[in-house]
mmCIF file of C-alpha atoms in Angstrom:
data_model
loop_
_atom_site.group_PDB
_atom_site.id
_atom_site.type_symbol
_atom_site.label_atom_id
_atom_site.label_comp_id
_atom_site.label_asym_id
_atom_site.label_seq_id
_atom_site.Cartn_x
_atom_site.Cartn_y
_atom_site.Cartn_z
ATOM 1 C CA UNK A 1 0.028 -0.029 0.059
ATOM 2 C CA UNK A 2 2.749 2.500 0.888
ATOM 3 C CA UNK A 3 4.584 1.707 -2.346
ATOM 4 C CA UNK A 4 1.379 2.566 -4.275
ATOM 5 C CA UNK A 5 0.985 5.767 -2.397
ATOM 6 C CA UNK A 6 4.597 6.775 -3.070
ATOM 7 C CA UNK A 7 4.133 5.914 -6.892
ATOM 8 C CA UNK A 8 1.080 8.180 -6.862
ATOM 9 C CA UNK A 9 2.903 11.058 -5.239
ATOM 10 C CA UNK A 10 5.793 10.674 -7.789
ATOM 11 C CA UNK A 11 3.454 10.810 -10.698
ATOM 12 C CA UNK A 12 1.829 13.857 -9.413
ATOM 13 C CA UNK A 13 5.073 15.506 -8.887
ATOM 14 C CA UNK A 14 6.236 14.794 -12.446
ATOM 15 C CA UNK A 15 2.889 16.123 -13.941
ATOM 16 C CA UNK A 16 3.395 19.267 -11.883
ATOM 17 C CA UNK A 17 6.571 20.012 -13.967
ATOM 18 C CA UNK A 18 4.346 21.314 -16.728
ATOM 19 C CA UNK A 19 3.592 24.381 -14.493
ATOM 20 C CA UNK A 20 7.141 25.553 -14.914
ATOM 21 C CA UNK A 21 7.594 28.216 -17.706
ATOM 22 C CA UNK A 22 11.374 27.847 -17.515
ATOM 23 C CA UNK A 23 14.483 27.728 -15.544
ATOM 24 C CA UNK A 24 17.250 30.104 -16.134
ATOM 25 C CA UNK A 25 20.837 29.963 -15.134
ATOM 26 C CA UNK A 26 21.949 33.296 -13.500
ATOM 27 C CA UNK A 27 25.046 34.960 -12.100
ATOM 28 C CA UNK A 28 25.046 37.814 -9.806
ATOM 29 C CA UNK A 29 27.560 39.620 -7.492
ATOM 30 C CA UNK A 30 27.728 38.653 -3.933
ATOM 31 C CA UNK A 31 30.015 39.798 -1.173
ATOM 32 C CA UNK A 32 33.189 40.053 -3.256
ATOM 33 C CA UNK A 33 32.316 37.029 -5.337
ATOM 34 C CA UNK A 34 30.187 36.015 -8.286
ATOM 35 C CA UNK A 35 27.461 33.611 -7.261
ATOM 36 C CA UNK A 36 25.759 31.206 -9.624
ATOM 37 C CA UNK A 37 22.090 30.345 -9.276
ATOM 38 C CA UNK A 38 18.908 29.215 -10.865
ATOM 39 C CA UNK A 39 15.747 31.389 -11.350
ATOM 40 C CA UNK A 40 12.672 29.227 -11.720
ATOM 41 C CA UNK A 41 9.632 30.915 -13.330
ATOM 42 C CA UNK A 42 5.888 29.934 -13.174
ATOM 43 C CA UNK A 43 3.942 29.649 -16.329
ATOM 44 C CA UNK A 44 2.071 32.806 -17.468
ATOM 45 C CA UNK A 45 3.026 36.441 -17.928
ATOM 46 C CA UNK A 46 3.194 39.515 -15.697
ATOM 47 C CA UNK A 47 4.846 40.061 -12.461
ATOM 48 C CA UNK A 48 4.798 37.350 -9.798
ATOM 49 C CA UNK A 49 5.494 37.133 -6.066
ATOM 50 C CA UNK A 50 8.869 35.577 -5.359
ATOM 51 C CA UNK A 51 10.892 33.804 -2.743
ATOM 52 C CA UNK A 52 14.681 33.586 -2.189
ATOM 53 C CA UNK A 53 15.677 30.072 -1.067
ATOM 54 C CA UNK A 54 18.597 30.310 1.311
ATOM 55 C CA UNK A 55 20.491 26.978 1.639
ATOM 56 C CA UNK A 56 21.285 25.266 4.940
ATOM 57 C CA UNK A 57 24.498 23.786 6.416
ATOM 58 C CA UNK A 58 27.015 21.587 4.592
ATOM 59 C CA UNK A 59 28.736 21.601 1.325
ATOM 60 C CA UNK A 60 25.464 21.168 -0.619
ATOM 61 C CA UNK A 61 24.743 22.844 -3.965
ATOM 62 C CA UNK A 62 21.673 24.892 -4.971
ATOM 63 C CA UNK A 63 19.621 21.895 -5.494
ATOM 64 C CA UNK A 64 20.364 20.420 -2.011
ATOM 65 C CA UNK A 65 22.925 17.743 -3.012
ATOM 66 C CA UNK A 66 26.464 17.048 -1.668
ATOM 67 C CA UNK A 67 28.217 16.073 1.462
ATOM 68 C CA UNK A 68 26.769 12.533 1.057
ATOM 69 C CA UNK A 69 23.281 13.816 0.496
ATOM 70 C CA UNK A 70 21.059 13.613 -2.665
ATOM 71 C CA UNK A 71 17.652 15.044 -1.671
ATOM 72 C CA UNK A 72 16.978 17.669 -4.384
ATOM 73 C CA UNK A 73 15.307 19.545 -1.536
ATOM 74 C CA UNK A 74 15.726 23.011 -2.934
ATOM 75 C CA UNK A 75 15.023 21.982 -6.528
ATOM 76 C CA UNK A 76 11.781 20.308 -5.492
ATOM 77 C CA UNK A 77 10.836 23.338 -3.363
ATOM 78 C CA UNK A 78 11.480 25.637 -6.410
ATOM 79 C CA UNK A 79 9.281 23.521 -8.665
ATOM 80 C CA UNK A 80 6.412 23.202 -6.150
ATOM 81 C CA UNK A 81 6.492 26.897 -5.502
ATOM 82 C CA UNK A 82 6.468 27.561 -9.226
ATOM 83 C CA UNK A 83 3.208 25.493 -9.471
ATOM 84 C CA UNK A 84 1.767 27.738 -6.955
ATOM 85 C CA UNK A 85 2.737 30.950 -8.979
ATOM 86 C CA UNK A 86 5.921 32.020 -7.227
ATOM 87 C CA UNK A 87 9.287 32.945 -8.870
ATOM 88 C CA UNK A 88 12.250 31.380 -6.869
ATOM 89 C CA UNK A 89 15.968 31.996 -6.825
ATOM 90 C CA UNK A 90 18.152 29.310 -5.419
ATOM 91 C CA UNK A 91 21.949 29.544 -5.536
ATOM 92 C CA UNK A 92 25.184 27.880 -4.769
ATOM 93 C CA UNK A 93 26.799 29.122 -1.569
ATOM 94 C CA UNK A 94 30.355 30.604 -1.866
ATOM 95 C CA UNK A 95 32.776 27.833 -2.409
ATOM 96 C CA UNK A 96 30.225 25.538 -3.901
ATOM 97 C CA UNK A 97 29.448 24.637 -7.494
ATOM 98 C CA UNK A 98 29.259 27.716 -9.679
ATOM 99 C CA UNK A 99 30.167 30.001 -6.755
ATOM 100 C CA UNK A 100 33.791 28.940 -6.629
ATOM 101 C CA UNK A 101 36.324 30.767 -4.434
ATOM 102 C CA UNK A 102 40.042 31.275 -5.003
ATOM 103 C CA UNK A 103 42.128 28.693 -3.201
ATOM 104 C CA UNK A 104 43.415 31.276 -0.688
ATOM 105 C CA UNK A 105 39.922 32.080 0.312
ATOM 106 C CA UNK A 106 38.370 28.686 0.752
ATOM 107 C CA UNK A 107 38.879 28.351 4.372
ATOM 108 C CA UNK A 108 37.844 32.044 5.272
ATOM 109 C CA UNK A 109 34.080 31.826 4.863
ATOM 110 C CA UNK A 110 32.023 33.118 7.771
ATOM 111 C CA UNK A 111 28.359 33.235 8.566
ATOM 112 C CA UNK A 112 28.522 37.043 7.869
ATOM 113 C CA UNK A 113 29.878 36.335 4.344
ATOM 114 C CA UNK A 114 26.873 33.991 3.668
ATOM 115 C CA UNK A 115 24.501 36.654 5.083
ATOM 116 C CA UNK A 116 25.861 39.361 2.837
ATOM 117 C CA UNK A 117 25.694 36.952 -0.166
ATOM 118 C CA UNK A 118 22.041 36.248 0.597
ATOM 119 C CA UNK A 119 21.248 39.975 0.856
ATOM 120 C CA UNK A 120 22.789 40.475 -2.559
ATOM 121 C CA UNK A 121 20.750 37.552 -3.848
ATOM 122 C CA UNK A 122 17.543 39.101 -2.343
ATOM 123 C CA UNK A 123 18.211 42.374 -4.121
ATOM 124 C CA UNK A 124 18.997 40.593 -7.459
ATOM 125 C CA UNK A 125 15.688 38.743 -7.235
ATOM 126 C CA UNK A 126 13.785 41.963 -6.527
ATOM 127 C CA UNK A 127 15.208 43.472 -9.670
ATOM 128 C CA UNK A 128 14.056 40.664 -12.154
ATOM 129 C CA UNK A 129 11.418 41.922 -14.559
ATOM 130 C CA UNK A 130 9.107 38.903 -13.797
ATOM 131 C CA UNK A 131 9.068 39.728 -10.154
ATOM 132 C CA UNK A 132 6.843 42.063 -8.134
ATOM 133 C CA UNK A 133 9.467 43.802 -5.943
ATOM 134 C CA UNK A 134 6.800 44.500 -3.259
ATOM 135 C CA UNK A 135 5.975 40.783 -2.960
ATOM 136 C CA UNK A 136 9.360 39.182 -2.321
ATOM 137 C CA UNK A 137 9.860 36.830 0.702
ATOM 138 C CA UNK A 138 12.670 34.637 2.031
ATOM 139 C CA UNK A 139 12.607 30.870 2.755
ATOM 140 C CA UNK A 140 15.579 29.585 4.688
ATOM 141 C CA UNK A 141 16.505 26.048 5.782
ATOM 142 C CA UNK A 142 18.574 25.164 8.942
ATOM 143 C CA UNK A 143 21.218 28.009 9.340
ATOM 144 C CA UNK A 144 19.746 29.500 6.140
ATOM 145 C CA UNK A 145 16.710 30.349 8.333
ATOM 146 C CA UNK A 146 19.067 32.214 10.708
ATOM 147 C CA UNK A 147 20.324 34.226 7.744
ATOM 148 C CA UNK A 148 16.773 34.821 6.732
ATOM 149 C CA UNK A 149 16.009 36.347 10.198
ATOM 150 C CA UNK A 150 18.903 38.615 9.802
ATOM 151 C CA UNK A 151 17.648 39.838 6.408
ATOM 152 C CA UNK A 152 14.071 40.281 7.781
ATOM 153 C CA UNK A 153 15.306 42.075 10.848
ATOM 154 C CA UNK A 154 18.013 44.268 9.521
ATOM 155 C CA UNK A 155 17.306 45.265 5.806
ATOM 156 C CA UNK A 156 15.958 48.715 5.236
ATOM 157 C CA UNK A 157 13.507 46.994 2.760
ATOM 158 C CA UNK A 158 12.819 43.716 4.476
ATOM 159 C CA UNK A 159 11.243 40.668 2.754
ATOM 160 C CA UNK A 160 7.471 40.596 2.848
ATOM 161 C CA UNK A 161 7.423 37.315 4.567
ATOM 162 C CA UNK A 162 9.962 34.913 6.300
ATOM 163 C CA UNK A 163 9.558 31.058 6.036
ATOM 164 C CA UNK A 164 11.977 29.116 8.301
ATOM 165 C CA UNK A 165 12.294 25.365 7.750
ATOM 166 C CA UNK A 166 13.846 23.518 10.711
ATOM 167 C CA UNK A 167 15.434 26.546 12.272
ATOM 168 C CA UNK A 168 17.358 26.151 15.488
ATOM 169 C CA UNK A 169 15.831 27.998 18.518
ATOM 170 C CA UNK A 170 18.423 27.274 21.017
ATOM 171 C CA UNK A 171 22.109 28.336 20.467
ATOM 172 C CA UNK A 172 23.452 25.843 17.838
ATOM 173 C CA UNK A 173 26.311 24.814 19.993
ATOM 174 C CA UNK A 174 23.877 23.737 22.713
ATOM 175 C CA UNK A 175 21.807 21.760 20.284
ATOM 176 C CA UNK A 176 24.917 19.897 19.006
ATOM 177 C CA UNK A 177 26.059 19.165 22.523
ATOM 178 C CA UNK A 178 22.663 17.737 23.419
ATOM 179 C CA UNK A 179 22.378 15.657 20.118
ATOM 180 C CA UNK A 180 25.900 14.145 20.700
ATOM 181 C CA UNK A 181 25.096 13.244 24.262
ATOM 182 C CA UNK A 182 21.890 11.623 23.308
ATOM 183 C CA UNK A 183 23.515 9.731 20.430
ATOM 184 C CA UNK A 184 26.330 8.443 22.758
ATOM 185 C CA UNK A 185 23.788 7.282 25.401
ATOM 186 C CA UNK A 186 21.820 5.367 22.562
ATOM 187 C CA UNK A 187 25.044 3.778 21.524
ATOM 188 C CA UNK A 188 25.682 2.464 25.000
ATOM 189 C CA UNK A 189 28.800 4.626 25.752
ATOM 190 C CA UNK A 190 29.466 4.390 29.608
ATOM 191 C CA UNK A 191 28.433 7.499 31.510
ATOM 192 C CA UNK A 192 32.031 8.457 32.617
ATOM 193 C CA UNK A 193 33.184 8.233 28.926
ATOM 194 C CA UNK A 194 30.483 10.578 27.800
ATOM 195 C CA UNK A 195 31.403 13.079 30.431
ATOM 196 C CA UNK A 196 34.978 12.974 29.133
ATOM 197 C CA UNK A 197 33.889 13.718 25.590
ATOM 198 C CA UNK A 198 31.480 16.489 26.839
ATOM 199 C CA UNK A 199 34.417 18.016 28.609
ATOM 200 C CA UNK A 200 36.421 17.928 25.486
ATOM 201 C CA UNK A 201 33.503 19.426 23.736
ATOM 202 C CA UNK A 202 33.266 22.273 26.224
ATOM 203 C CA UNK A 203 37.033 22.935 26.013
ATOM 204 C CA UNK A 204 36.949 23.057 22.221
ATOM 205 C CA UNK A 205 33.963 25.533 22.341
ATOM 206 C CA UNK A 206 35.828 27.794 24.852
ATOM 207 C CA UNK A 207 38.961 27.778 22.479
ATOM 208 C CA UNK A 208 36.725 28.603 19.545
ATOM 209 C CA UNK A 209 34.970 31.458 21.290
ATOM 210 C CA UNK A 210 38.264 33.070 22.388
ATOM 211 C CA UNK A 211 40.050 32.350 19.087
ATOM 212 C CA UNK A 212 42.557 30.072 20.896
ATOM 213 C CA UNK A 213 44.333 26.952 19.496
ATOM 214 C CA UNK A 214 42.301 23.865 19.860
ATOM 215 C CA UNK A 215 43.234 21.415 22.654
ATOM 216 C CA UNK A 216 43.687 17.682 21.973
ATOM 217 C CA UNK A 217 40.221 16.310 21.345
ATOM 218 C CA UNK A 218 38.483 12.905 21.500
ATOM 219 C CA UNK A 219 38.061 11.444 18.085
ATOM 220 C CA UNK A 220 34.303 11.580 18.392
ATOM 221 C CA UNK A 221 34.481 15.379 19.235
ATOM 222 C CA UNK A 222 37.206 16.663 17.019
ATOM 223 C CA UNK A 223 35.368 16.326 13.570
ATOM 224 C CA UNK A 224 32.894 19.175 14.810
ATOM 225 C CA UNK A 225 35.773 21.656 15.417
ATOM 226 C CA UNK A 226 38.426 20.654 12.830
ATOM 227 C CA UNK A 227 36.576 21.876 9.827
ATOM 228 C CA UNK A 228 38.286 24.235 7.375
ATOM 229 C CA UNK A 229 35.844 26.965 7.727
ATOM 230 C CA UNK A 230 36.615 27.862 11.320
ATOM 231 C CA UNK A 231 35.522 31.427 10.918
ATOM 232 C CA UNK A 232 31.894 30.021 10.066
ATOM 233 C CA UNK A 233 31.923 27.979 13.291
ATOM 234 C CA UNK A 234 33.190 30.925 15.377
ATOM 235 C CA UNK A 235 29.970 32.780 14.486
ATOM 236 C CA UNK A 236 27.424 29.897 13.827
ATOM 237 C CA UNK A 237 27.944 27.947 17.052
ATOM 238 C CA UNK A 238 27.237 31.058 19.217
ATOM 239 C CA UNK A 239 24.251 32.465 17.267
ATOM 240 C CA UNK A 240 21.279 33.569 19.229
ATOM 241 C CA UNK A 241 18.237 32.592 17.114
ATOM 242 C CA UNK A 242 15.718 34.098 19.570
ATOM 243 C CA UNK A 243 17.304 37.495 19.527
ATOM 244 C CA UNK A 244 17.420 37.361 15.748
ATOM 245 C CA UNK A 245 13.605 36.471 15.522
ATOM 246 C CA UNK A 246 12.676 39.050 17.994
ATOM 247 C CA UNK A 247 13.754 41.799 15.625
ATOM 248 C CA UNK A 248 11.556 40.564 12.895
ATOM 249 C CA UNK A 249 8.264 42.350 12.367
ATOM 250 C CA UNK A 250 7.043 40.654 9.253
ATOM 251 C CA UNK A 251 4.924 37.623 8.972
ATOM 252 C CA UNK A 252 6.868 34.472 9.951
ATOM 253 C CA UNK A 253 6.123 30.798 9.274
ATOM 254 C CA UNK A 254 8.182 28.282 11.410
ATOM 255 C CA UNK A 255 8.041 24.703 10.091
ATOM 256 C CA UNK A 256 9.391 21.476 11.605
ATOM 257 C CA UNK A 257 9.008 17.831 10.832
ATOM 258 C CA UNK A 258 7.532 15.931 13.829
ATOM 259 C CA UNK A 259 10.211 13.220 13.401
ATOM 260 C CA UNK A 260 13.071 15.658 13.342
ATOM 261 C CA UNK A 261 16.177 14.416 15.302
ATOM 262 C CA UNK A 262 18.540 17.344 14.600
ATOM 263 C CA UNK A 263 16.438 20.105 15.942
ATOM 264 C CA UNK A 264 13.539 19.793 18.405
ATOM 265 C CA UNK A 265 10.087 20.986 17.163
ATOM 266 C CA UNK A 266 9.151 21.476 20.824
ATOM 267 C CA UNK A 267 12.357 22.821 22.366
ATOM 268 C CA UNK A 268 13.375 25.020 19.323
ATOM 269 C CA UNK A 269 10.110 25.661 17.604
ATOM 270 C CA UNK A 270 8.018 26.503 20.713
ATOM 271 C CA UNK A 271 10.809 28.609 22.063
ATOM 272 C CA UNK A 272 11.097 30.776 18.934
ATOM 273 C CA UNK A 273 7.312 31.044 18.596
ATOM 274 C CA UNK A 274 6.707 32.104 22.098
ATOM 275 C CA UNK A 275 9.597 34.491 22.241
ATOM 276 C CA UNK A 276 8.712 36.147 18.897
ATOM 277 C CA UNK A 277 5.115 36.659 19.927
ATOM 278 C CA UNK A 278 6.102 37.954 23.283
ATOM 279 C CA UNK A 279 8.311 40.507 21.490
ATOM 280 C CA UNK A 280 5.356 41.921 19.732
ATOM 281 C CA UNK A 281 5.000 40.102 16.468
ATOM 282 C CA UNK A 282 1.439 38.491 16.363
ATOM 283 C CA UNK A 283 1.933 37.278 12.866
ATOM 284 C CA UNK A 284 4.133 34.268 13.790
ATOM 285 C CA UNK A 285 2.768 30.788 12.949
ATOM 286 C CA UNK A 286 4.365 27.476 14.023
ATOM 287 C CA UNK A 287 3.556 24.271 12.098
ATOM 288 C CA UNK A 288 4.773 20.760 13.218
ATOM 289 C CA UNK A 289 4.195 18.300 10.245
ATOM 290 C CA UNK A 290 3.481 14.676 10.743
ATOM 291 C CA UNK A 291 5.093 12.070 8.515
ATOM 292 C CA UNK A 292 8.252 13.880 7.848
ATOM 293 C CA UNK A 293 11.586 14.688 9.557
ATOM 294 C CA UNK A 294 14.615 17.103 8.963
ATOM 295 C CA UNK A 295 14.698 16.602 5.247
ATOM 296 C CA UNK A 296 10.939 17.380 4.747
ATOM 297 C CA UNK A 297 10.397 14.289 2.533
ATOM 298 C CA UNK A 298 7.434 12.014 2.393
ATOM 299 C CA UNK A 299 8.549 9.349 4.953
ATOM 300 C CA UNK A 300 6.784 7.844 8.024
ATOM 301 C CA UNK A 301 10.140 6.345 8.958
ATOM 302 C CA UNK A 302 11.889 9.656 9.134
ATOM 303 C CA UNK A 303 15.299 10.442 7.464
ATOM 304 C CA UNK A 304 16.296 6.993 6.301
ATOM 305 C CA UNK A 305 19.255 6.366 4.051
ATOM 306 C CA UNK A 306 16.739 6.101 1.188
ATOM 307 C CA UNK A 307 15.287 9.446 1.952
ATOM 308 C CA UNK A 308 18.749 11.159 2.233
ATOM 309 C CA UNK A 309 20.226 9.645 -0.940
ATOM 310 C CA UNK A 310 17.284 9.208 -3.373
ATOM 311 C CA UNK A 311 16.368 12.613 -5.007
ATOM 312 C CA UNK A 312 13.129 10.937 -6.385
ATOM 313 C CA UNK A 313 11.605 10.898 -2.947
ATOM 314 C CA UNK A 314 9.074 13.823 -3.043
ATOM 315 C CA UNK A 315 8.470 16.512 -0.573
ATOM 316 C CA UNK A 316 6.170 15.732 2.300
ATOM 317 C CA UNK A 317 2.601 16.608 1.135
ATOM 318 C CA UNK A 318 2.015 18.371 4.389
ATOM 319 C CA UNK A 319 4.859 20.741 3.680
ATOM 320 C CA UNK A 320 3.481 21.673 0.213
ATOM 321 C CA UNK A 321 0.000 22.120 1.669
ATOM 322 C CA UNK A 322 1.321 24.303 4.483
ATOM 323 C CA UNK A 323 3.394 26.520 2.176
ATOM 324 C CA UNK A 324 0.437 26.962 -0.347
ATOM 325 C CA UNK A 325 -1.984 27.857 2.389
ATOM 326 C CA UNK A 326 0.267 30.225 4.337
ATOM 327 C CA UNK A 327 1.873 32.029 1.424
ATOM 328 C CA UNK A 328 -1.576 32.748 -0.236
ATOM 329 C CA UNK A 329 -2.607 34.394 2.783
ATOM 330 C CA UNK A 330 0.624 36.367 3.525
ATOM 331 C CA UNK A 331 2.552 36.865 0.127
#
């Protein structure tokens, strides 16, 4: 039965491709770098509302593939949004795909660089002749949602709406620490060994914060700190999502998969929702979607290997329905 349901969803997704007028390869200036992207246009003529898709973490391309992942998440989002009548711009982050960096700059990318690139992409999208510049929103995934919060809270001409898919609510370093602790417990690591690893984690975090050399680290901890883009970690790990969202006054949609194991729909989602509303923004909506997890694919089993490596697995219908209903009311 489940196989038949999946086949029906796939057929429906393929038939929906007819709603695309075209996809255009584009290049535009970012923060000192030329960025490559794809402009996806709906069928028809005139000026359309539009959404900038800001990618999440990892070395994934504009379609959501790379770093061992093949989900086509951003490509599928662009196509489903085109069916609804929205122009989208998705792009390769600096250092990825068509947004290549000179070798001497490849380990210097920071979260601030990515935010300035996203601001440039937002302005580029607003200038497109097919786009109504007064009806441009931002959709960010993971840390892309943090960047979306920064744009919505700081730009002189903020986006009309902000959609955040799986955004962290707690400080990212705290989320990572909790996730590692839970994973080690589930693996049966003795309590004293877990405490030793957490002590290493805390020591590394302190060194990162104060820009000090990293101490020797347990092999289970080191990969989270020995990344080449240390400037990025020095900002990202200590971000305050609540403070970011409190500065946003436009309508906000927070979306989580109920089966998400990387961020907590309750701890992170409810924290953001309650704090943003308390800060004076009544136009904040929180949606926790059943039948999907962090990758927002149709899967009652969560983010299985099949979900994360098969780009043919479609978006969760609940996500598509939520976006359609909320965007039609706010954008």
